[in-house]
């Protein structure tokens, strides 16, 4: 029988980010998370979510692109 482990809210957040962002963005998040101050955790997640949501905006409204 497989061992059932208890999931924390932090591990669920990481799973959610890894499933909703591209592989590269998830890897960047995981890399930064290792050395990150816990007080900055929420702002880091919000930034990645904003970046992911912004990816689907129309080109003239996409502020993440270099050409404005």
PDB file of N, CA, C, O and CB in Angstrom:
ATOM      1  N   UNK A   1       0.846  -1.184   0.000  1.00  0.00           N
ATOM      2  CA  UNK A   1       0.000   0.000   0.000  1.00  0.00           C
ATOM      3  C   UNK A   1       0.890   1.246   0.000  1.00  0.00           C
ATOM      4  O   UNK A   1       1.858   1.309   0.759  1.00  0.00           O
ATOM      5  CB  UNK A   1      -0.962  -0.001   1.228  1.00  0.00           C
ATOM      6  N   UNK A   2       0.576   2.238  -0.842  1.00  0.00           N
ATOM      7  CA  UNK A   2       1.408   3.442  -0.878  1.00  0.00           C
ATOM      8  C   UNK A   2       1.306   4.232   0.420  1.00  0.00           C
ATOM      9  O   UNK A   2       0.259   4.275   1.065  1.00  0.00           O
ATOM     10  CB  UNK A   2       1.010   4.326  -2.056  1.00  0.00           C
ATOM     11  N   UNK A   3       2.406   4.845   0.777  1.00  0.00           N
ATOM     12  CA  UNK A   3       2.442   5.655   1.991  1.00  0.00           C
ATOM     13  C   UNK A   3       1.778   7.007   1.711  1.00  0.00           C
ATOM     14  O   UNK A   3       2.090   7.662   0.717  1.00  0.00           O
ATOM     15  CB  UNK A   3       3.910   5.848   2.490  1.00  0.00           C
ATOM     16  N   UNK A   4       0.883   7.410   2.573  1.00  0.00           N
ATOM     17  CA  UNK A   4       0.193   8.692   2.420  1.00  0.00           C
ATOM     18  C   UNK A   4       0.920   9.723   3.274  1.00  0.00           C
ATOM     19  O   UNK A   4       1.102   9.539   4.477  1.00  0.00           O
ATOM     20  CB  UNK A   4      -1.320   8.583   2.829  1.00  0.00           C
ATOM     21  N   UNK A   5       1.326  10.803   2.634  1.00  0.00           N
ATOM     22  CA  UNK A   5       2.012  11.861   3.368  1.00  0.00           C
ATOM     23  C   UNK A   5       1.091  13.059   3.513  1.00  0.00           C
ATOM     24  O   UNK A   5       0.217  13.301   2.680  1.00  0.00           O
ATOM     25  CB  UNK A   5       3.322  12.267   2.660  1.00  0.00           C
ATOM     26  N   UNK A   6       1.302  13.790   4.571  1.00  0.00           N
ATOM     27  CA  UNK A   6       0.480  14.972   4.831  1.00  0.00           C
ATOM     28  C   UNK A   6       0.990  16.134   3.986  1.00  0.00           C
ATOM     29  O   UNK A   6       2.182  16.441   3.995  1.00  0.00           O
ATOM     30  CB  UNK A   6       0.496  15.342   6.344  1.00  0.00           C
ATOM     31  N   UNK A   7       0.093  16.771   3.265  1.00  0.00           N
ATOM     32  CA  UNK A   7       0.468  17.901   2.419  1.00  0.00           C
ATOM     33  C   UNK A   7       0.293  19.198   3.207  1.00  0.00           C
ATOM     34  O   UNK A   7      -0.743  19.418   3.835  1.00  0.00           O
ATOM     35  CB  UNK A   7      -0.382  17.928   1.113  1.00  0.00           C
ATOM     36  N   UNK A   8       1.300  20.041   3.168  1.00  0.00           N
ATOM     37  CA  UNK A   8       1.186  21.353   3.797  1.00  0.00           C
ATOM     38  C   UNK A   8       0.683  22.348   2.759  1.00  0.00           C
ATOM     39  O   UNK A   8       0.702  22.070   1.560  1.00  0.00           O
ATOM     40  CB  UNK A   8       2.552  21.815   4.398  1.00  0.00           C
ATOM     41  N   UNK A   9       0.238  23.496   3.223  1.00  0.00           N
ATOM     42  CA  UNK A   9      -0.231  24.513   2.272  1.00  0.00           C
ATOM     43  C   UNK A   9       0.903  24.960   1.363  1.00  0.00           C
ATOM     44  O   UNK A   9       0.676  25.291   0.199  1.00  0.00           O
ATOM     45  CB  UNK A   9      -0.819  25.726   3.017  1.00  0.00           C
ATOM     46  N   UNK A  10       2.131  24.972   1.893  1.00  0.00           N
ATOM     47  CA  UNK A  10       3.284  25.366   1.074  1.00  0.00           C
ATOM     48  C   UNK A  10       3.528  24.361  -0.046  1.00  0.00           C
ATOM     49  O   UNK A  10       3.777  24.758  -1.185  1.00  0.00           O
ATOM     50  CB  UNK A  10       4.544  25.496   1.946  1.00  0.00           C
ATOM     51  N   UNK A  11       3.461  23.070   0.257  1.00  0.00           N
ATOM     52  CA  UNK A  11       3.700  22.065  -0.784  1.00  0.00           C
ATOM     53  C   UNK A  11       2.573  22.073  -1.809  1.00  0.00           C
ATOM     54  O   UNK A  11       2.818  21.843  -2.993  1.00  0.00           O
ATOM     55  CB  UNK A  11       3.842  20.663  -0.162  1.00  0.00           C
ATOM     56  N   UNK A  12       1.346  22.333  -1.376  1.00  0.00           N
ATOM     57  CA  UNK A  12       0.238  22.427  -2.330  1.00  0.00           C
ATOM     58  C   UNK A  12       0.396  23.642  -3.237  1.00  0.00           C
ATOM     59  O   UNK A  12       0.066  23.586  -4.421  1.00  0.00           O
ATOM     60  CB  UNK A  12      -1.102  22.498  -1.587  1.00  0.00           C
ATOM     61  N   UNK A  13       0.901  24.741  -2.677  1.00  0.00           N
ATOM     62  CA  UNK A  13       1.148  25.935  -3.485  1.00  0.00           C
ATOM     63  C   UNK A  13       2.188  25.650  -4.551  1.00  0.00           C
ATOM     64  O   UNK A  13       2.022  26.053  -5.702  1.00  0.00           O
ATOM     65  CB  UNK A  13       1.603  27.104  -2.603  1.00  0.00           C
ATOM     66  N   UNK A  14       3.249  24.964  -4.186  1.00  0.00           N
ATOM     67  CA  UNK A  14       4.307  24.629  -5.144  1.00  0.00           C
ATOM     68  C   UNK A  14       3.755  23.726  -6.237  1.00  0.00           C
ATOM     69  O   UNK A  14       4.065  23.920  -7.412  1.00  0.00           O
ATOM     70  CB  UNK A  14       5.497  23.946  -4.431  1.00  0.00           C
ATOM     71  N   UNK A  15       2.948  22.748  -5.869  1.00  0.00           N
ATOM     72  CA  UNK A  15       2.346  21.855  -6.870  1.00  0.00           C
ATOM     73  C   UNK A  15       1.461  22.659  -7.818  1.00  0.00           C
ATOM     74  O   UNK A  15       1.501  22.456  -9.032  1.00  0.00           O
ATOM     75  CB  UNK A  15       1.519  20.729  -6.183  1.00  0.00           C
ATOM     76  N   UNK A  16       0.663  23.572  -7.267  1.00  0.00           N
ATOM     77  CA  UNK A  16      -0.221  24.398  -8.098  1.00  0.00           C
ATOM     78  C   UNK A  16       0.591  25.237  -9.085  1.00  0.00           C
ATOM     79  O   UNK A  16       0.251  25.318 -10.266  1.00  0.00           O
ATOM     80  CB  UNK A  16      -1.093  25.316  -7.214  1.00  0.00           C
ATOM     81  N   UNK A  17       1.647  25.848  -8.604  1.00  0.00           N
ATOM     82  CA  UNK A  17       2.481  26.674  -9.473  1.00  0.00           C
ATOM     83  C   UNK A  17       3.128  25.824 -10.556  1.00  0.00           C
ATOM     84  O   UNK A  17       3.191  26.237 -11.715  1.00  0.00           O
ATOM     85  CB  UNK A  17       3.555  27.404  -8.656  1.00  0.00           C
ATOM     86  N   UNK A  18       3.604  24.657 -10.194  1.00  0.00           N
ATOM     87  CA  UNK A  18       4.266  23.805 -11.181  1.00  0.00           C
ATOM     88  C   UNK A  18       3.293  23.298 -12.235  1.00  0.00           C
ATOM     89  O   UNK A  18       3.704  23.004 -13.357  1.00  0.00           O
ATOM     90  CB  UNK A  18       4.936  22.630 -10.494  1.00  0.00           C
ATOM     91  N   UNK A  19       2.022  23.189 -11.901  1.00  0.00           N
ATOM     92  CA  UNK A  19       1.063  22.699 -12.892  1.00  0.00           C
ATOM     93  C   UNK A  19       0.465  23.818 -13.728  1.00  0.00           C
ATOM     94  O   UNK A  19      -0.069  23.560 -14.807  1.00  0.00           O
ATOM     95  CB  UNK A  19      -0.043  21.938 -12.206  1.00  0.00           C
ATOM     96  N   UNK A  20       0.543  25.064 -13.248  1.00  0.00           N
ATOM     97  CA  UNK A  20      -0.060  26.160 -13.999  1.00  0.00           C
ATOM     98  C   UNK A  20       0.948  26.991 -14.779  1.00  0.00           C
ATOM     99  O   UNK A  20       0.574  27.678 -15.730  1.00  0.00           O
ATOM    100  CB  UNK A  20      -0.812  27.049 -13.067  1.00  0.00           C
ATOM    101  N   UNK A  21       2.204  26.941 -14.400  1.00  0.00           N
ATOM    102  CA  UNK A  21       3.222  27.706 -15.105  1.00  0.00           C
ATOM    103  C   UNK A  21       4.016  26.813 -16.035  1.00  0.00           C
ATOM    104  O   UNK A  21       3.947  25.587 -15.951  1.00  0.00           O
ATOM    105  CB  UNK A  21       4.153  28.400 -14.120  1.00  0.00           C
ATOM    106  N   UNK A  22       4.762  27.435 -16.913  1.00  0.00           N
ATOM    107  CA  UNK A  22       5.626  26.649 -17.783  1.00  0.00           C
ATOM    108  C   UNK A  22       6.705  25.969 -16.943  1.00  0.00           C
ATOM    109  O   UNK A  22       6.940  26.353 -15.797  1.00  0.00           O
ATOM    110  CB  UNK A  22       6.264  27.540 -18.885  1.00  0.00           C
ATOM    111  N   UNK A  23       7.347  24.977 -17.506  1.00  0.00           N
ATOM    112  CA  UNK A  23       8.389  24.243 -16.784  1.00  0.00           C
ATOM    113  C   UNK A  23       9.515  25.183 -16.382  1.00  0.00           C
ATOM    114  O   UNK A  23      10.023  25.087 -15.264  1.00  0.00           O
ATOM    115  CB  UNK A  23       8.939  23.087 -17.644  1.00  0.00           C
ATOM    116  N   UNK A  24       9.915  26.087 -17.262  1.00  0.00           N
ATOM    117  CA  UNK A  24      11.005  27.012 -16.946  1.00  0.00           C
ATOM    118  C   UNK A  24      10.644  27.935 -15.793  1.00  0.00           C
ATOM    119  O   UNK A  24      11.466  28.156 -14.904  1.00  0.00           O
ATOM    120  CB  UNK A  24      11.367  27.836 -18.170  1.00  0.00           C
ATOM    121  N   UNK A  25       9.442  28.473 -15.788  1.00  0.00           N
ATOM    122  CA  UNK A  25       9.026  29.366 -14.705  1.00  0.00           C
ATOM    123  C   UNK A  25       8.933  28.613 -13.384  1.00  0.00           C
ATOM    124  O   UNK A  25       9.289  29.158 -12.339  1.00  0.00           O
ATOM    125  CB  UNK A  25       7.679  30.018 -15.034  1.00  0.00           C
ATOM    126  N   UNK A  26       8.464  27.380 -13.415  1.00  0.00           N
ATOM    127  CA  UNK A  26       8.398  26.573 -12.196  1.00  0.00           C
ATOM    128  C   UNK A  26       9.798  26.282 -11.679  1.00  0.00           C
ATOM    129  O   UNK A  26      10.026  26.294 -10.470  1.00  0.00           O
ATOM    130  CB  UNK A  26       7.640  25.259 -12.453  1.00  0.00           C
ATOM    131  N   UNK A  27      10.737  26.021 -12.581  1.00  0.00           N
ATOM    132  CA  UNK A  27      12.118  25.758 -12.175  1.00  0.00           C
ATOM    133  C   UNK A  27      12.738  27.005 -11.554  1.00  0.00           C
ATOM    134  O   UNK A  27      13.460  26.914 -10.561  1.00  0.00           O
ATOM    135  CB  UNK A  27      12.958  25.288 -13.378  1.00  0.00           C
ATOM    136  N   UNK A  28      12.455  28.169 -12.138  1.00  0.00           N
ATOM    137  CA  UNK A  28      12.962  29.427 -11.578  1.00  0.00           C
ATOM    138  C   UNK A  28      12.381  29.639 -10.186  1.00  0.00           C
ATOM    139  O   UNK A  28      13.099  30.036  -9.268  1.00  0.00           O
ATOM    140  CB  UNK A  28      12.613  30.629 -12.501  1.00  0.00           C
ATOM    141  N   UNK A  29      11.089  29.377 -10.021  1.00  0.00           N
ATOM    142  CA  UNK A  29      10.448  29.520  -8.715  1.00  0.00           C
ATOM    143  C   UNK A  29      11.091  28.593  -7.690  1.00  0.00           C
ATOM    144  O   UNK A  29      11.405  29.014  -6.577  1.00  0.00           O
ATOM    145  CB  UNK A  29       8.944  29.231  -8.820  1.00  0.00           C
ATOM    146  N   UNK A  30      11.286  27.325  -8.067  1.00  0.00           N
ATOM    147  CA  UNK A  30      11.862  26.349  -7.142  1.00  0.00           C
ATOM    148  C   UNK A  30      13.281  26.739  -6.761  1.00  0.00           C
ATOM    149  O   UNK A  30      13.681  26.570  -5.609  1.00  0.00           O
ATOM    150  CB  UNK A  30      11.849  24.947  -7.759  1.00  0.00           C
ATOM    151  N   UNK A  31      14.048  27.261  -7.717  1.00  0.00           N
ATOM    152  CA  UNK A  31      15.423  27.669  -7.464  1.00  0.00           C
ATOM    153  C   UNK A  31      15.471  28.849  -6.505  1.00  0.00           C
ATOM    154  O   UNK A  31      16.281  28.858  -5.578  1.00  0.00           O
ATOM    155  CB  UNK A  31      16.124  28.023  -8.771  1.00  0.00           C
ATOM    156  N   UNK A  32      14.622  29.835  -6.714  1.00  0.00           N
ATOM    157  CA  UNK A  32      14.584  31.005  -5.829  1.00  0.00           C
ATOM    158  C   UNK A  32      14.039  30.640  -4.451  1.00  0.00           C
ATOM    159  O   UNK A  32      14.468  31.193  -3.438  1.00  0.00           O
ATOM    160  CB  UNK A  32      13.728  32.116  -6.452  1.00  0.00           C
ATOM    161  N   UNK A  33      13.096  29.709  -4.422  1.00  0.00           N
ATOM    162  CA  UNK A  33      12.450  29.314  -3.165  1.00  0.00           C
ATOM    163  C   UNK A  33      13.460  28.776  -2.164  1.00  0.00           C
ATOM    164  O   UNK A  33      13.309  28.973  -0.958  1.00  0.00           O
ATOM    165  CB  UNK A  33      11.372  28.264  -3.428  1.00  0.00           C
ATOM    166  N   UNK A  34      14.497  28.092  -2.662  1.00  0.00           N
ATOM    167  CA  UNK A  34      15.484  27.486  -1.777  1.00  0.00           C
ATOM    168  C   UNK A  34      16.222  28.530  -0.948  1.00  0.00           C
ATOM    169  O   UNK A  34      16.582  28.259   0.197  1.00  0.00           O
ATOM    170  CB  UNK A  34      16.478  26.673  -2.584  1.00  0.00           C
ATOM    171  N   UNK A  35      16.454  29.716  -1.502  1.00  0.00           N
ATOM    172  CA  UNK A  35      17.218  30.756  -0.806  1.00  0.00           C
ATOM    173  C   UNK A  35      16.374  31.978  -0.458  1.00  0.00           C
ATOM    174  O   UNK A  35      16.910  33.052  -0.189  1.00  0.00           O
ATOM    175  CB  UNK A  35      18.392  31.184  -1.655  1.00  0.00           C
ATOM    176  N   UNK A  36      15.094  31.815  -0.464  1.00  0.00           N
ATOM    177  CA  UNK A  36      14.197  32.955  -0.314  1.00  0.00           C
ATOM    178  C   UNK A  36      13.817  33.197   1.143  1.00  0.00           C
ATOM    179  O   UNK A  36      13.627  32.263   1.923  1.00  0.00           O
ATOM    180  CB  UNK A  36      12.946  32.742  -1.143  1.00  0.00           C
ATOM    181  N   UNK A  37      13.714  34.467   1.480  1.00  0.00           N
ATOM    182  CA  UNK A  37      13.213  34.864   2.791  1.00  0.00           C
ATOM    183  C   UNK A  37      11.716  34.561   2.836  1.00  0.00           C
ATOM    184  O   UNK A  37      10.989  34.987   1.939  1.00  0.00           O
ATOM    185  CB  UNK A  37      13.496  36.383   3.077  1.00  0.00           C
ATOM    186  N   UNK A  38      11.230  33.839   3.853  1.00  0.00           N
ATOM    187  CA  UNK A  38       9.799  33.475   3.910  1.00  0.00           C
ATOM    188  C   UNK A  38       8.855  34.673   3.845  1.00  0.00           C
ATOM    189  O   UNK A  38       7.711  34.537   3.410  1.00  0.00           O
ATOM    190  CB  UNK A  38       9.523  32.706   5.176  1.00  0.00           C
ATOM    191  N   UNK A  39       9.323  35.838   4.273  1.00  0.00           N
ATOM    192  CA  UNK A  39       8.456  37.019   4.241  1.00  0.00           C
ATOM    193  C   UNK A  39       8.163  37.467   2.813  1.00  0.00           C
ATOM    194  O   UNK A  39       7.194  38.189   2.580  1.00  0.00           O
ATOM    195  CB  UNK A  39       9.096  38.163   5.020  1.00  0.00           C
ATOM    196  N   UNK A  40       8.991  37.046   1.852  1.00  0.00           N
ATOM    197  CA  UNK A  40       8.793  37.441   0.455  1.00  0.00           C
ATOM    198  C   UNK A  40       8.013  36.402  -0.341  1.00  0.00           C
ATOM    199  O   UNK A  40       7.799  36.579  -1.540  1.00  0.00           O
ATOM    200  CB  UNK A  40      10.131  37.684  -0.207  1.00  0.00           C
ATOM    201  N   UNK A  41       7.590  35.333   0.300  1.00  0.00           N
ATOM    202  CA  UNK A  41       6.938  34.218  -0.401  1.00  0.00           C
ATOM    203  C   UNK A  41       5.687  34.670  -1.153  1.00  0.00           C
ATOM    204  O   UNK A  41       5.513  34.319  -2.320  1.00  0.00           O
ATOM    205  CB  UNK A  41       6.571  33.114   0.591  1.00  0.00           C
ATOM    206  N   UNK A  42       4.825  35.434  -0.513  1.00  0.00           N
ATOM    207  CA  UNK A  42       3.573  35.843  -1.155  1.00  0.00           C
ATOM    208  C   UNK A  42       3.831  36.722  -2.367  1.00  0.00           C
ATOM    209  O   UNK A  42       3.195  36.543  -3.406  1.00  0.00           O
ATOM    210  CB  UNK A  42       2.682  36.579  -0.162  1.00  0.00           C
ATOM    211  N   UNK A  43       4.751  37.667  -2.253  1.00  0.00           N
ATOM    212  CA  UNK A  43       5.024  38.548  -3.388  1.00  0.00           C
ATOM    213  C   UNK A  43       5.629  37.772  -4.547  1.00  0.00           C
ATOM    214  O   UNK A  43       5.353  38.089  -5.704  1.00  0.00           O
ATOM    215  CB  UNK A  43       5.959  39.685  -2.973  1.00  0.00           C
ATOM    216  N   UNK A  44       6.448  36.764  -4.265  1.00  0.00           N
ATOM    217  CA  UNK A  44       7.037  35.934  -5.323  1.00  0.00           C
ATOM    218  C   UNK A  44       5.945  35.166  -6.063  1.00  0.00           C
ATOM    219  O   UNK A  44       5.960  35.101  -7.293  1.00  0.00           O
ATOM    220  CB  UNK A  44       8.076  34.951  -4.732  1.00  0.00           C
ATOM    221  N   UNK A  45       5.007  34.590  -5.333  1.00  0.00           N
ATOM    222  CA  UNK A  45       3.911  33.835  -5.950  1.00  0.00           C
ATOM    223  C   UNK A  45       3.023  34.773  -6.761  1.00  0.00           C
ATOM    224  O   UNK A  45       2.612  34.428  -7.869  1.00  0.00           O
ATOM    225  CB  UNK A  45       3.076  33.096  -4.873  1.00  0.00           C
ATOM    226  N   UNK A  46       2.721  35.952  -6.224  1.00  0.00           N
ATOM    227  CA  UNK A  46       1.882  36.906  -6.948  1.00  0.00           C
ATOM    228  C   UNK A  46       2.554  37.354  -8.240  1.00  0.00           C
ATOM    229  O   UNK A  46       1.891  37.499  -9.266  1.00  0.00           O
ATOM    230  CB  UNK A  46       1.571  38.120  -6.067  1.00  0.00           C
ATOM    231  N   UNK A  47       3.879  37.577  -8.196  1.00  0.00           N
ATOM    232  CA  UNK A  47       4.603  37.985  -9.398  1.00  0.00           C
ATOM    233  C   UNK A  47       4.517  36.906 -10.471  1.00  0.00           C
ATOM    234  O   UNK A  47       4.255  37.212 -11.634  1.00  0.00           O
ATOM    235  CB  UNK A  47       6.070  38.287  -9.067  1.00  0.00           C
ATOM    236  N   UNK A  48       4.736  35.646 -10.095  1.00  0.00           N
ATOM    237  CA  UNK A  48       4.680  34.559 -11.068  1.00  0.00           C
ATOM    238  C   UNK A  48       3.270  34.375 -11.617  1.00  0.00           C
ATOM    239  O   UNK A  48       3.098  34.095 -12.803  1.00  0.00           O
ATOM    240  CB  UNK A  48       5.169  33.260 -10.438  1.00  0.00           C
ATOM    241  N   UNK A  49       2.255  34.529 -10.757  1.00  0.00           N
ATOM    242  CA  UNK A  49       0.877  34.409 -11.231  1.00  0.00           C
ATOM    243  C   UNK A  49       0.556  35.533 -12.212  1.00  0.00           C
ATOM    244  O   UNK A  49      -0.076  35.301 -13.243  1.00  0.00           O
ATOM    245  CB  UNK A  49      -0.112  34.432 -10.044  1.00  0.00           C
ATOM    246  N   UNK A  50       0.991  36.748 -11.891  1.00  0.00           N
ATOM    247  CA  UNK A  50       0.758  37.881 -12.788  1.00  0.00           C
ATOM    248  C   UNK A  50       1.471  37.649 -14.117  1.00  0.00           C
ATOM    249  O   UNK A  50       0.914  37.933 -15.178  1.00  0.00           O
ATOM    250  CB  UNK A  50       1.239  39.204 -12.138  1.00  0.00           C
ATOM    251  N   UNK A  51       2.687  37.139 -14.068  1.00  0.00           N
ATOM    252  CA  UNK A  51       3.446  36.865 -15.289  1.00  0.00           C
ATOM    253  C   UNK A  51       2.730  35.807 -16.126  1.00  0.00           C
ATOM    254  O   UNK A  51       2.649  35.929 -17.348  1.00  0.00           O
ATOM    255  CB  UNK A  51       4.883  36.401 -14.948  1.00  0.00           C
ATOM    256  N   UNK A  52       2.214  34.777 -15.472  1.00  0.00           N
ATOM    257  CA  UNK A  52       1.510  33.712 -16.184  1.00  0.00           C
ATOM    258  C   UNK A  52       0.214  34.236 -16.799  1.00  0.00           C
ATOM    259  O   UNK A  52      -0.070  33.957 -17.964  1.00  0.00           O
ATOM    260  CB  UNK A  52       1.211  32.538 -15.237  1.00  0.00           C
ATOM    261  N   UNK A  53      -0.570  34.987 -16.039  1.00  0.00           N
ATOM    262  CA  UNK A  53      -1.834  35.531 -16.550  1.00  0.00           C
ATOM    263  C   UNK A  53      -1.586  36.502 -17.700  1.00  0.00           C
ATOM    264  O   UNK A  53      -2.349  36.534 -18.666  1.00  0.00           O
ATOM    265  CB  UNK A  53      -2.611  36.236 -15.425  1.00  0.00           C
ATOM    266  N   UNK A  54      -0.528  37.286 -17.597  1.00  0.00           N
ATOM    267  CA  UNK A  54      -0.203  38.290 -18.599  1.00  0.00           C
ATOM    268  C   UNK A  54       0.210  37.648 -19.922  1.00  0.00           C
ATOM    269  O   UNK A  54       0.103  38.280 -20.973  1.00  0.00           O
ATOM    270  CB  UNK A  54       0.908  39.199 -18.090  1.00  0.00           C
ATOM    271  N   UNK A  55       0.669  36.433 -19.885  1.00  0.00           N
ATOM    272  CA  UNK A  55       1.099  35.713 -21.085  1.00  0.00           C
ATOM    273  C   UNK A  55      -0.051  35.573 -22.088  1.00  0.00           C
ATOM    274  O   UNK A  55       0.180  35.480 -23.293  1.00  0.00           O
ATOM    275  CB  UNK A  55       1.642  34.324 -20.706  1.00  0.00           C
ATOM    276  N   UNK A  56      -1.282  35.558 -21.585  1.00  0.00           N
ATOM    277  CA  UNK A  56      -2.436  35.329 -22.441  1.00  0.00           C
ATOM    278  C   UNK A  56      -3.140  36.611 -22.884  1.00  0.00           C
ATOM    279  O   UNK A  56      -4.185  36.547 -23.532  1.00  0.00           O
ATOM    280  CB  UNK A  56      -3.409  34.453 -21.732  1.00  0.00           C
ATOM    281  N   UNK A  57      -2.580  37.776 -22.541  1.00  0.00           N
ATOM    282  CA  UNK A  57      -3.170  39.035 -22.989  1.00  0.00           C
ATOM    283  C   UNK A  57      -2.864  39.260 -24.466  1.00  0.00           C
ATOM    284  O   UNK A  57      -1.918  38.688 -25.007  1.00  0.00           O
ATOM    285  CB  UNK A  57      -2.646  40.216 -22.143  1.00  0.00           C
ATOM    286  N   UNK A  58      -3.664  40.090 -25.108  1.00  0.00           N
ATOM    287  CA  UNK A  58      -3.396  40.450 -26.495  1.00  0.00           C
ATOM    288  C   UNK A  58      -2.066  41.195 -26.571  1.00  0.00           C
ATOM    289  O   UNK A  58      -1.642  41.821 -25.599  1.00  0.00           O
ATOM    290  CB  UNK A  58      -4.548  41.316 -27.078  1.00  0.00           C
ATOM    291  N   UNK A  59      -1.417  41.124 -27.715  1.00  0.00           N
ATOM    292  CA  UNK A  59      -0.071  41.684 -27.872  1.00  0.00           C
ATOM    293  C   UNK A  59      -0.008  43.165 -27.515  1.00  0.00           C
ATOM    294  O   UNK A  59       0.958  43.597 -26.885  1.00  0.00           O
ATOM    295  CB  UNK A  59       0.407  41.489 -29.294  1.00  0.00           C
ATOM    296  N   UNK A  60      -1.019  43.960 -27.902  1.00  0.00           N
ATOM    297  CA  UNK A  60      -0.980  45.391 -27.608  1.00  0.00           C
ATOM    298  C   UNK A  60      -1.209  45.696 -26.132  1.00  0.00           C
ATOM    299  O   UNK A  60      -0.927  46.807 -25.683  1.00  0.00           O
ATOM    300  CB  UNK A  60      -2.013  46.111 -28.436  1.00  0.00           C
ATOM    301  N   UNK A  61      -1.720  44.720 -25.364  1.00  0.00           N
ATOM    302  CA  UNK A  61      -1.949  44.912 -23.936  1.00  0.00           C
ATOM    303  C   UNK A  61      -0.938  44.151 -23.085  1.00  0.00           C
ATOM    304  O   UNK A  61      -1.003  44.208 -21.857  1.00  0.00           O
ATOM    305  CB  UNK A  61      -3.356  44.478 -23.572  1.00  0.00           C
ATOM    306  N   UNK A  62      -0.019  43.451 -23.707  1.00  0.00           N
ATOM    307  CA  UNK A  62       0.926  42.623 -22.970  1.00  0.00           C
ATOM    308  C   UNK A  62       2.119  43.468 -22.540  1.00  0.00           C
ATOM    309  O   UNK A  62       2.984  43.799 -23.351  1.00  0.00           O
ATOM    310  CB  UNK A  62       1.388  41.422 -23.825  1.00  0.00           C
ATOM    311  N   UNK A  63       2.156  43.810 -21.260  1.00  0.00           N
ATOM    312  CA  UNK A  63       3.204  44.673 -20.732  1.00  0.00           C
ATOM    313  C   UNK A  63       4.484  43.914 -20.403  1.00  0.00           C
ATOM    314  O   UNK A  63       5.502  44.531 -20.087  1.00  0.00           O
ATOM    315  CB  UNK A  63       2.708  45.381 -19.502  1.00  0.00           C
ATOM    316  N   UNK A  64       4.448  42.601 -20.471  1.00  0.00           N
ATOM    317  CA  UNK A  64       5.636  41.805 -20.169  1.00  0.00           C
ATOM    318  C   UNK A  64       6.574  41.726 -21.374  1.00  0.00           C
ATOM    319  O   UNK A  64       7.742  41.369 -21.220  1.00  0.00           O
ATOM    320  CB  UNK A  64       5.230  40.396 -19.726  1.00  0.00           C
ATOM    321  N   UNK A  65       6.091  42.048 -22.545  1.00  0.00           N
ATOM    322  CA  UNK A  65       6.938  41.994 -23.739  1.00  0.00           C
ATOM    323  C   UNK A  65       7.800  43.249 -23.825  1.00  0.00           C
ATOM    324  O   UNK A  65       7.454  44.288 -23.263  1.00  0.00           O
ATOM    325  CB  UNK A  65       6.078  41.842 -25.019  1.00  0.00           C
ATOM    326  N   UNK A  66       8.900  43.147 -24.516  1.00  0.00           N
ATOM    327  CA  UNK A  66       9.818  44.270 -24.663  1.00  0.00           C
ATOM    328  C   UNK A  66       9.263  45.380 -25.533  1.00  0.00           C
ATOM    329  O   UNK A  66       9.498  46.554 -25.250  1.00  0.00           O
ATOM    330  CB  UNK A  66      11.114  43.794 -25.234  1.00  0.00           C
ATOM    331  N   UNK A  67       8.525  45.034 -26.595  1.00  0.00           N
ATOM    332  CA  UNK A  67       7.967  46.049 -27.492  1.00  0.00           C
ATOM    333  C   UNK A  67       6.635  46.539 -26.950  1.00  0.00           C
ATOM    334  O   UNK A  67       5.714  45.749 -26.741  1.00  0.00           O
ATOM    335  CB  UNK A  67       7.793  45.487 -28.923  1.00  0.00           C
ATOM    336  N   UNK A  68       6.534  47.838 -26.723  1.00  0.00           N
ATOM    337  CA  UNK A  68       5.314  48.397 -26.127  1.00  0.00           C
ATOM    338  C   UNK A  68       4.474  49.083 -27.170  1.00  0.00           C
ATOM    339  O   UNK A  68       3.409  49.613 -26.853  1.00  0.00           O
ATOM    340  CB  UNK A  68       5.654  49.376 -25.012  1.00  0.00           C
TER     341      UNK A  68
END
